[in-house]
Every structure is written in structure tokens, then in C-alpha cells.
XYZ file of C-alpha atoms in Angstrom:
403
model
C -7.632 29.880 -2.458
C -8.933 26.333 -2.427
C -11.450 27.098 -4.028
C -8.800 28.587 -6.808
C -6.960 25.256 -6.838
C -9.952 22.533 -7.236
C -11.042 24.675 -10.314
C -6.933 24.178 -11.609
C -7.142 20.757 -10.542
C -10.200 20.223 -12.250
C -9.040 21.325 -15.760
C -6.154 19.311 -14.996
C -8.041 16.069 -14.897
C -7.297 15.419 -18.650
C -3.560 15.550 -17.441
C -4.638 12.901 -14.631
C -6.034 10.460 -16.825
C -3.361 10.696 -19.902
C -0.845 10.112 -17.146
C -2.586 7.061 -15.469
C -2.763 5.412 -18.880
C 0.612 6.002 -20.235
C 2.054 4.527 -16.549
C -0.394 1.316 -17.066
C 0.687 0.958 -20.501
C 4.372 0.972 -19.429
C 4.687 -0.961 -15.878
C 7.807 -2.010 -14.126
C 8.563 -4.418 -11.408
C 9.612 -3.143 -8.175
C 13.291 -2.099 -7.655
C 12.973 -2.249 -11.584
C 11.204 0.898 -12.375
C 14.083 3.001 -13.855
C 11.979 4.668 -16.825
C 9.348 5.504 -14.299
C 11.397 6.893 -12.218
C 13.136 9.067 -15.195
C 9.098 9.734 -16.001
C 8.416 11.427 -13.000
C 11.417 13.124 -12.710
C 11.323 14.671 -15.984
C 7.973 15.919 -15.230
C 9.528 17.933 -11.953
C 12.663 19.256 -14.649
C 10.794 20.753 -17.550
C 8.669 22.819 -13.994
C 11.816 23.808 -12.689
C 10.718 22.166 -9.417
C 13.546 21.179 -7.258
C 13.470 17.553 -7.787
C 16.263 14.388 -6.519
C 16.324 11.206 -8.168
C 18.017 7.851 -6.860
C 16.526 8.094 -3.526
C 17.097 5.252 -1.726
C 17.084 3.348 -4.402
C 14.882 4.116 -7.673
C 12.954 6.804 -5.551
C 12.211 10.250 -6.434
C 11.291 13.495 -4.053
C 10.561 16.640 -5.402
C 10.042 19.882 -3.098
C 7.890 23.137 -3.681
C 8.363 25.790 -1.318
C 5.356 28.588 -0.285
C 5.987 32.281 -0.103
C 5.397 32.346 3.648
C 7.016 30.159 6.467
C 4.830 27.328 7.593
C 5.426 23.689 8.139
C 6.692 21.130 6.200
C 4.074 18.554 4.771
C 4.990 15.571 2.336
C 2.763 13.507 0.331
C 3.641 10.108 -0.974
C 2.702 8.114 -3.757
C 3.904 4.613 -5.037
C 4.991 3.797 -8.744
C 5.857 -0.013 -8.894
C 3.402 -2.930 -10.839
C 3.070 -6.516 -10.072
C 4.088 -9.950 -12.035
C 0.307 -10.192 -12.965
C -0.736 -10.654 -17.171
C -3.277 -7.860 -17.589
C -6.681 -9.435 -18.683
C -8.655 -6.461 -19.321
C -9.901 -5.576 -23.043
C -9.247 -1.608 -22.436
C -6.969 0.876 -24.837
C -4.218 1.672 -22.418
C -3.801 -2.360 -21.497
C -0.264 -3.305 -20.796
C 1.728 -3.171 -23.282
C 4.348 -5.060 -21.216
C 3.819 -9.275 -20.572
C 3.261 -10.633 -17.615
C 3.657 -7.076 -15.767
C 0.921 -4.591 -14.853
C -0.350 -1.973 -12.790
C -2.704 -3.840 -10.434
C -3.064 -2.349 -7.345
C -3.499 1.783 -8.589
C -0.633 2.829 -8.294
C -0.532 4.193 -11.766
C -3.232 6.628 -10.221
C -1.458 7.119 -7.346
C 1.629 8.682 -9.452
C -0.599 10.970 -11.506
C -2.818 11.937 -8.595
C 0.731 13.051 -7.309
C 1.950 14.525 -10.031
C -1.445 16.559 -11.000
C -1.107 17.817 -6.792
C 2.413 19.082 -7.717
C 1.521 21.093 -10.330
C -1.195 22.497 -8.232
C 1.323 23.458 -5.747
C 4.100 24.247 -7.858
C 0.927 27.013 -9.843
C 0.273 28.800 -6.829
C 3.371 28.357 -4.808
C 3.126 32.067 -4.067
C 0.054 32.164 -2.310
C 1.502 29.027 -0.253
C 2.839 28.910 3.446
C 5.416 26.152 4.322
C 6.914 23.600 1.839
C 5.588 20.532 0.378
C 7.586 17.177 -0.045
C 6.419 15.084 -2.616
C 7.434 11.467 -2.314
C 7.713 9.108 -5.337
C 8.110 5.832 -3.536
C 9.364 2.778 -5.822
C 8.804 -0.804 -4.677
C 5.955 -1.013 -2.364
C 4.953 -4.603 -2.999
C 7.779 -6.245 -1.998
C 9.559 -6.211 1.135
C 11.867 -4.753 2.292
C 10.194 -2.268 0.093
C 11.120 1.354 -0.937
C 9.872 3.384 2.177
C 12.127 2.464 4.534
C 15.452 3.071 2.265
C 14.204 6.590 1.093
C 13.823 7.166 4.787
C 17.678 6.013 5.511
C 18.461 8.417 2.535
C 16.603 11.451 3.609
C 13.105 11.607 2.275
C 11.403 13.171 5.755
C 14.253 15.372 6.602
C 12.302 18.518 7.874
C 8.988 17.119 7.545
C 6.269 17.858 10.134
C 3.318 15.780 8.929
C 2.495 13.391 6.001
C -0.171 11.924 4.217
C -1.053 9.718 1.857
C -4.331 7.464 -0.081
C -4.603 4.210 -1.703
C -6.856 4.407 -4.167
C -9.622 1.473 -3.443
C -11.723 -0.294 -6.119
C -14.330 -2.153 -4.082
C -15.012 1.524 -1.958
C -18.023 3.685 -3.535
C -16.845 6.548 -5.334
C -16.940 9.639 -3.493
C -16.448 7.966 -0.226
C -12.968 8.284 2.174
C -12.199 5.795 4.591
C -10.355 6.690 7.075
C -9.233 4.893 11.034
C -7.555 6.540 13.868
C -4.782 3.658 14.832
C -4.095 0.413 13.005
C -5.495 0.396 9.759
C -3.823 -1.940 7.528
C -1.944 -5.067 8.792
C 1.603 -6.615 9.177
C 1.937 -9.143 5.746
C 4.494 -11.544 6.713
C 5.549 -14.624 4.608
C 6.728 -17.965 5.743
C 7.710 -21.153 3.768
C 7.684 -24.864 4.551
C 9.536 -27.773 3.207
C 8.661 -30.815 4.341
C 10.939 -33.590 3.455
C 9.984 -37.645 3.684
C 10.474 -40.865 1.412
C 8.985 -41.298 -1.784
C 7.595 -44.115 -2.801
C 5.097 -46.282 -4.919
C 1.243 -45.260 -4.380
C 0.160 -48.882 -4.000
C 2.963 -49.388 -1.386
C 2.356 -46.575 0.949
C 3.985 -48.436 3.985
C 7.304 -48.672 2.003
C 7.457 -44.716 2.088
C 7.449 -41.163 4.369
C 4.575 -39.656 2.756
C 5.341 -35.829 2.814
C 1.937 -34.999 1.399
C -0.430 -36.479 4.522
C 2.149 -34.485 7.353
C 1.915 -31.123 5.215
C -2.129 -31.242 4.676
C -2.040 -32.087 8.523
C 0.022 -29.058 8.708
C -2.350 -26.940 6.521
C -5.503 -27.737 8.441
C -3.902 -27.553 12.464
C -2.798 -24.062 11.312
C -6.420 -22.820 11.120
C -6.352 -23.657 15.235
C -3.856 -21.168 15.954
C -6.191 -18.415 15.331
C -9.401 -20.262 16.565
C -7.198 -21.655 20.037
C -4.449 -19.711 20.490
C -5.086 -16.371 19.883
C -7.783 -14.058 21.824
C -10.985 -13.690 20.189
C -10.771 -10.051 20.491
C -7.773 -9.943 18.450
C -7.078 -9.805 14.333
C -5.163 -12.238 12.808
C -5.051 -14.067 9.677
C -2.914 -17.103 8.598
C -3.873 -18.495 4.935
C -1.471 -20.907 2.778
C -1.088 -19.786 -0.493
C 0.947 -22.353 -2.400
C 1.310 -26.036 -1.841
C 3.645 -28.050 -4.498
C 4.294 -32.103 -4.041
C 4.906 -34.607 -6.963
C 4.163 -34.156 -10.314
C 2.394 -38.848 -11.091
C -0.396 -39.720 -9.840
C 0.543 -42.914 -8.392
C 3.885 -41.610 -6.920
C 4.349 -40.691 -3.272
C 6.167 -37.457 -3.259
C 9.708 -36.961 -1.626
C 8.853 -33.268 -0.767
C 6.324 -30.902 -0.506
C 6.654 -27.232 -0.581
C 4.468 -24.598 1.037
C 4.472 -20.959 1.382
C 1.584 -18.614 2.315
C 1.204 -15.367 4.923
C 0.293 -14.460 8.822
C -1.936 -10.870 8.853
C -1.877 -9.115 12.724
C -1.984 -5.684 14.310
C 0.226 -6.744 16.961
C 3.691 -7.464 17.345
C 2.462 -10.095 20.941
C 0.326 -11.561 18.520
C 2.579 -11.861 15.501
C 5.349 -13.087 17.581
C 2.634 -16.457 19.156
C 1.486 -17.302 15.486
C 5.174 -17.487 14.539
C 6.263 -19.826 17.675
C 2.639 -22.289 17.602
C 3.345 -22.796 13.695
C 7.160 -23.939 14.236
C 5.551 -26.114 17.498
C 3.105 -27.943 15.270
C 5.346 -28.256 12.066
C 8.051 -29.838 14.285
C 5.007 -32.274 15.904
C 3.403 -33.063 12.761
C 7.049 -33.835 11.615
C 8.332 -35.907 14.177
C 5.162 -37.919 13.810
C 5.539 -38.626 10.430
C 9.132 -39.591 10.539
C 9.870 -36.653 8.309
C 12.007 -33.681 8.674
C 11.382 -29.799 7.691
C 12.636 -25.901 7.207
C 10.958 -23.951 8.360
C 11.532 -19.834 7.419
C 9.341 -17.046 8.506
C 9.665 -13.592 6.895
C 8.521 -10.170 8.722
C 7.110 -7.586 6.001
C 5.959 -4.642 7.086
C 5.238 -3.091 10.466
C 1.102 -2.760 10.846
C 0.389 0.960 9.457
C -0.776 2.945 12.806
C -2.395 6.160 11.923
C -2.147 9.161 14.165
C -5.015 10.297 15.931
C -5.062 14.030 15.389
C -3.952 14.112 11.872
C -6.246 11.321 11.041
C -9.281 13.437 12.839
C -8.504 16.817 10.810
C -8.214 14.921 7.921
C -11.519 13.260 8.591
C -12.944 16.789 9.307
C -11.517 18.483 6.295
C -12.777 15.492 3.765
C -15.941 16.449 4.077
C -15.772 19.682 2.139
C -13.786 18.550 -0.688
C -15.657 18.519 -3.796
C -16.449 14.999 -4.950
C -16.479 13.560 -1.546
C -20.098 12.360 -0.750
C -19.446 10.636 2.287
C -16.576 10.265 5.155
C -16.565 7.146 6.905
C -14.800 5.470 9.900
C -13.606 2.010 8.655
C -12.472 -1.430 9.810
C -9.186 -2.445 9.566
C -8.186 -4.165 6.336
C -5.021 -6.818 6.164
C -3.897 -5.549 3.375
C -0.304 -4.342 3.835
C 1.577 -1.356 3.463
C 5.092 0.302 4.058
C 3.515 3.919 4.365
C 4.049 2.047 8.043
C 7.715 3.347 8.299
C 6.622 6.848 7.581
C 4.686 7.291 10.663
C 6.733 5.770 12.584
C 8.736 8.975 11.624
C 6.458 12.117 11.365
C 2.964 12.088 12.389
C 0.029 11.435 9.391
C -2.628 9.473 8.541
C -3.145 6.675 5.248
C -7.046 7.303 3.912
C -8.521 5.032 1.564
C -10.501 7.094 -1.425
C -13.439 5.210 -3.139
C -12.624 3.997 -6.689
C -15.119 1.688 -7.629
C -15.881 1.250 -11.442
C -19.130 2.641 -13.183
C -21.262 0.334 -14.970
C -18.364 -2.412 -15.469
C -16.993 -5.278 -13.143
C -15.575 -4.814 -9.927
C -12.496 -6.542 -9.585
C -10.379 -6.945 -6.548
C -6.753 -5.648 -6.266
C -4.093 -7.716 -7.294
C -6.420 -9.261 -10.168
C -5.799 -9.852 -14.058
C -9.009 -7.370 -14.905
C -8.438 -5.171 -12.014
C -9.305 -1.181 -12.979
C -10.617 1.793 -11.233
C -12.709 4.532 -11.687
C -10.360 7.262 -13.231
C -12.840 9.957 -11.335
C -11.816 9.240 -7.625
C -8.373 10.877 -8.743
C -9.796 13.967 -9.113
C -11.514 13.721 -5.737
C -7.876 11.857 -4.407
C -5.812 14.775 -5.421
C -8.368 17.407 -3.914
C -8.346 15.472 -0.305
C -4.318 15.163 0.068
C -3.728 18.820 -1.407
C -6.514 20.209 0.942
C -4.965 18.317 3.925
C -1.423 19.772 3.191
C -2.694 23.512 2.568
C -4.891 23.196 5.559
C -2.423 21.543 7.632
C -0.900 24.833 7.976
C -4.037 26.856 9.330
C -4.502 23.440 11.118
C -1.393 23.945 13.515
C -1.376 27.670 13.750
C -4.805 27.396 15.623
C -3.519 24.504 17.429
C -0.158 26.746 18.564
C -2.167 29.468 19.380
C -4.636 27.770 21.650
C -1.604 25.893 23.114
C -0.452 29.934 24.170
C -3.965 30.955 25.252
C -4.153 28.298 27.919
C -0.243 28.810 28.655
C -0.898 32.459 28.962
């Protein structure tokens, strides 16, 4: 029957791409994506799939159920752009300013949607039921997993998966990693407040500027001295505003950027050494400070088994040249609050462009290779379908040795 369903899938890749382009044409910011949601949903209607709308917020879930019992599997997929001007010189360029699909998700949607229609074509050949979950606002926390959760979205599910489609992987290739594979992105911001003053009189004033770029460089210790070498972690500043003359001493400078771990220990010291050494640095300087630290997202922790059959199964999907155990990225993600739910595994499929620039995610010119949805939407519908075969061997071994 796979066999059956790569062959529908592949005369369905047509469908893939038109749908990829029309979302990239048309992005919307996260917890703004009404017409996408309305998109997707109409696309369940005019099937006569069962399909709810307003979950948890702007989220839609769809469900297709087989002819034969089985378990309940959902796949997930993310819909929401970024506050990024898209740079890139291509037909289906954004037609909206200052907004654009950056990170894939566009191809996430209509790898999704494509899998559906899959499912939805040979429903009677199907054991168990499929959950489809269109998740809205995944780049910025507190994100859409965790309401759609609250409202529902894994009720009855067994198992889940999901992919991120990656532009700097090989095509053909899927990453996948037993345990943590993507990090916690938390946010922090810094004011630090002083006396302005003249530039020529620097004695008159509180200078602001030399206390945060003291701040800014004794952060870098925290990972090199306070943290084991054998752990991850990653603290980077990302914005640092003082003054706007030359020859002005600033009464404030502003700084925001992000801590990356695995671990909640080691989350929890970065957090308590930066306070210690802003408060330090501050004191010295006669200055004083805020200080506010923001958790995002839990570290995403795949399951063992799941991630091992999917592993296994990858390798005999058509397109898929090569399976491969990665490192753990600090990227973020709130597929996170799914597993803590249900068991499943995040994989990574290779996008990277053909004879063009590579670009990283979150960039201006960022694009992918429209071919790894194909191979995406053949690796998460052959991990739901065989899911079920999956855990009726697994059941009836667990009798054998019972028995």
C-alpha cells in the first residue's frame, strides 16, 4: 500500500509546490495568521474531512479515520512567518512588507496538507486515525503548541511526529537524535541606567556604556567558568542600544539577547551568574539596572523508540539517500510540549538549494529546495502508517514473553 501512496503523493507534488508558493506569497505574523488558518481549513471542508478551527488560538486540527482500529497518530506542522523583508528575486516573493516565510514553514503546511490528502485517498485501506495538527505561532513564545494542547489537540493520541524542513542539510538526507535535539531559547533584557554627560568630561558622568560592554564580555565566562565543559550552552547578546552623538555620554543603554541549554540545572546557573555579575558590574559603576529573563521553550527531548523506528523506516522511503544520527542544534522549538505529552520524535529532512545560494534560516534570501517535500511528506506518512504494524509487533512480542 505504500508503495500505492508515494506514487499518489508523487503526482501530488504539483499540489505541494503551488501550495508552498501561494503561503510564501501571503505570510502572516504569529497569533496573526487568520487567512491561513481559513486556508487550511477550507482545504479540509471542500474533502469533507472532519476538520476544527480556533484551536487554541488560530490553530487548526483535522482528523481522518482508517477502516480498521489501530492507534491514534498525529502529525504537526507550523503556519506562522517572521518580521523579516524578503530579499529574494523569485516569482512567489512576498507579496506582503516586511513579513515572510523564513524558516519553511510554508513547506511545512503543504507537506501537511499533500499527507492529508494521501490519507484522506485511501482512508479505507487505513488502520487507526490520523490527527493532523496545524500549529499557528511557533516563533514566538508562549507559542501555539502549548494552547492547542490546553484545548485538546492530543486527546486520544498515541504517538506523534513531526520535521522541520532544513536548508543547510543535503537533500535526501534525515537527521534524526534519540533525546535532546533542539535547545531551550530563552530571552533576557538589560537596562543599565547611569549619568549622562559631556564626552570630554567623562568624570562629570555614570557612563552606562563602559559597565554594559563590561557586562557583554564577563558574560562569555559563564560558559567558559561556570558551566561544565561537558555541557551545551550558549549565551550571545543580540542588541545593544546607547546614545544616539558622538560626543555625548549616554544616560542608558539597552541590551537584549538569548541563553541556549539542554538542561533545566544548567539553564537555571546561567540565569543566577548573569544577575550576579550585572549587579557587580553595576554597583561598580555607580549605576543601577533591570534585569528580566524570559523562559521560551522547554529543550525538545525525542523519544527513544519512536525516534529508532523512525530512523529504521527512513531508510526505505523513496528520496531518502542517507539517514544520519545528528548533533544537537540550539535552535528552538515548541514541538517540545508535544512530547512531553505523547511519545514521538522531531526529524530534520535535508532541504538544501540546487545550484543557488544557501542561506541560513531566519535570513532575507532564505529558500529551500521545493523537492525535500516530496521526500518530507513520504517520511511522516510512512511513520504514521507504519506506526501501526510498528506496535502490533511490539504488543505481540510483549504477549510472547508474558505467555
Amino acid at each position: 500500500m505504500l508503495t500505492e501512496i508515494y506514487k499518489y503523493l508523487d503526482e501530488r507534488y504539483d499540489f505541494l509546490v503551488k501550495t508552498r508558493r501561494y503561503l510564501h506569497q501571503h505570510p502572516e505574523l504569529s497569533f496573526q495568521e487568520t487567512e491561513t488558518a481559513m486556508f487550511i481549513a477550507r482545504f479540509y471542508q471542500e474533502l469533507e474531512i472532519d476538520v476544527r478551527t480556533g484551536v487554541g488560538g488560530n490553530g487548526v486540527v483535522a482528523r481522518i479515520q482508517g477502516s480498521k482500529p489501530g492507534k491514534t497518530v498525529a502529525l504537526r506542522a507550523d503556519f506562522d512567518a517572521l518580521p523579516i523583508q524578503d530579499e529574494k528575486t523569485v516569482p512567489y516573493r512576498s507579496k506582503v512588507p516586511g513579513v515572510m516565510h523564513a524558516c519553511g514553514h510554508d513547506g511545512h503546511t503543504a507537506i501537511l496538507l499533500g499527507v492529508a490528502s494521501a490519507l484522506h485517498a485511501f482512508r479505507d485501506q487505513l488502520a487507526g486515525e490520523y490527527v493532523l495538527i496545524h500549529q499557528h505561532a511557533e516563533e514566538v513564545a508562549p507559542g501555539g503548541a502549548k494552547s492547542m494542547i490546553a484545548d485538546g489537540c492530543l486527546d486520544g493520541v498515541d504517538a506523534i511526529f513531526g520535521t522541520h524542513l532544513w536548508s543547510l542539510d543535503p537533500l535526501g538526507q534525515i537527521g534524526y537524535r534519540s533525546g535532546p535535539i533542539m535547545a531551550s531559547p530563552d530571552v533576557f533584557e538589560v537596562t543599565i541606567t547611569g549619568k549622562g554627560g559631556h564626552g570630554a568630561e567623562p568624570h562629570l558622568a555614570k557612563d552606562p556604556i563602559v559597565a554594559a560592554s563590561q557586562f557583554v564580555t564577563q558574560l562569555q565566562q559563564i560558559v567558559s567558568r561556570r558551566i561544565d565543559p561537558l555541557e551545551t550552552a550558549v549565551v550571545s547578546i543580540g542588541e545593544f542600544h546607547a546614545g544616539n552623538a558622538f560626543n555625548v555620554i549616554a544616560e542608558e543603554v539597552k541590551l537584549a539577547g538569548t541563553v541556549r541549554t539542554f538542561k533545566e540545572e544548567v539553564r537555571d546557573t546561567i540565569k543566577t551568574e548573569m544577575e550576579k555579575i550585572l549587579k557587580g558590574i553595576a554597583t561598580s559603576h555607580d549605576c543601577t539596572y533591570t534585569f528580566d529573563y524570559t523562559g521560551g521553550y522547554p529543550a525538545l527531548v525525542n523519544h527513544k523508540e519512536e525516534t529508532e523506528f523512525l530512523a529504521k523506516i527512513a531508510r526505505d522511503v523513496p528520496g531518502v539517500t542517507r539517514t544520519t544520527e545528528i548533533a544537537p542544534r540550539m535552535v528552538g522549538e515548541d514541538f517540545a510540549y508535544y512530547l512531553q505529552h505523547v511519545k514521538g520524535t522531531f526529524f530534520f529532512t535535508g532541504a538544501r538549494p540546487e545550484n543557488a545560494p544557501v542561506y541560513p534560516h531566519h535570513h532575507p534570501k532564505f529558500d529551500f529546495n521545493e523537492k525535500a517535500m516530496l521526500i518530507a511528506a513520504k517520511t511522516l506518512i510512512a511513520s504514521a502508517i507504519r506506526y501501526q504494524e510498528w506496535k502490533k509487533q511490539c504488543a505481540a512480542k510483549t504477549k510472547t514473553q508474558a505467555g
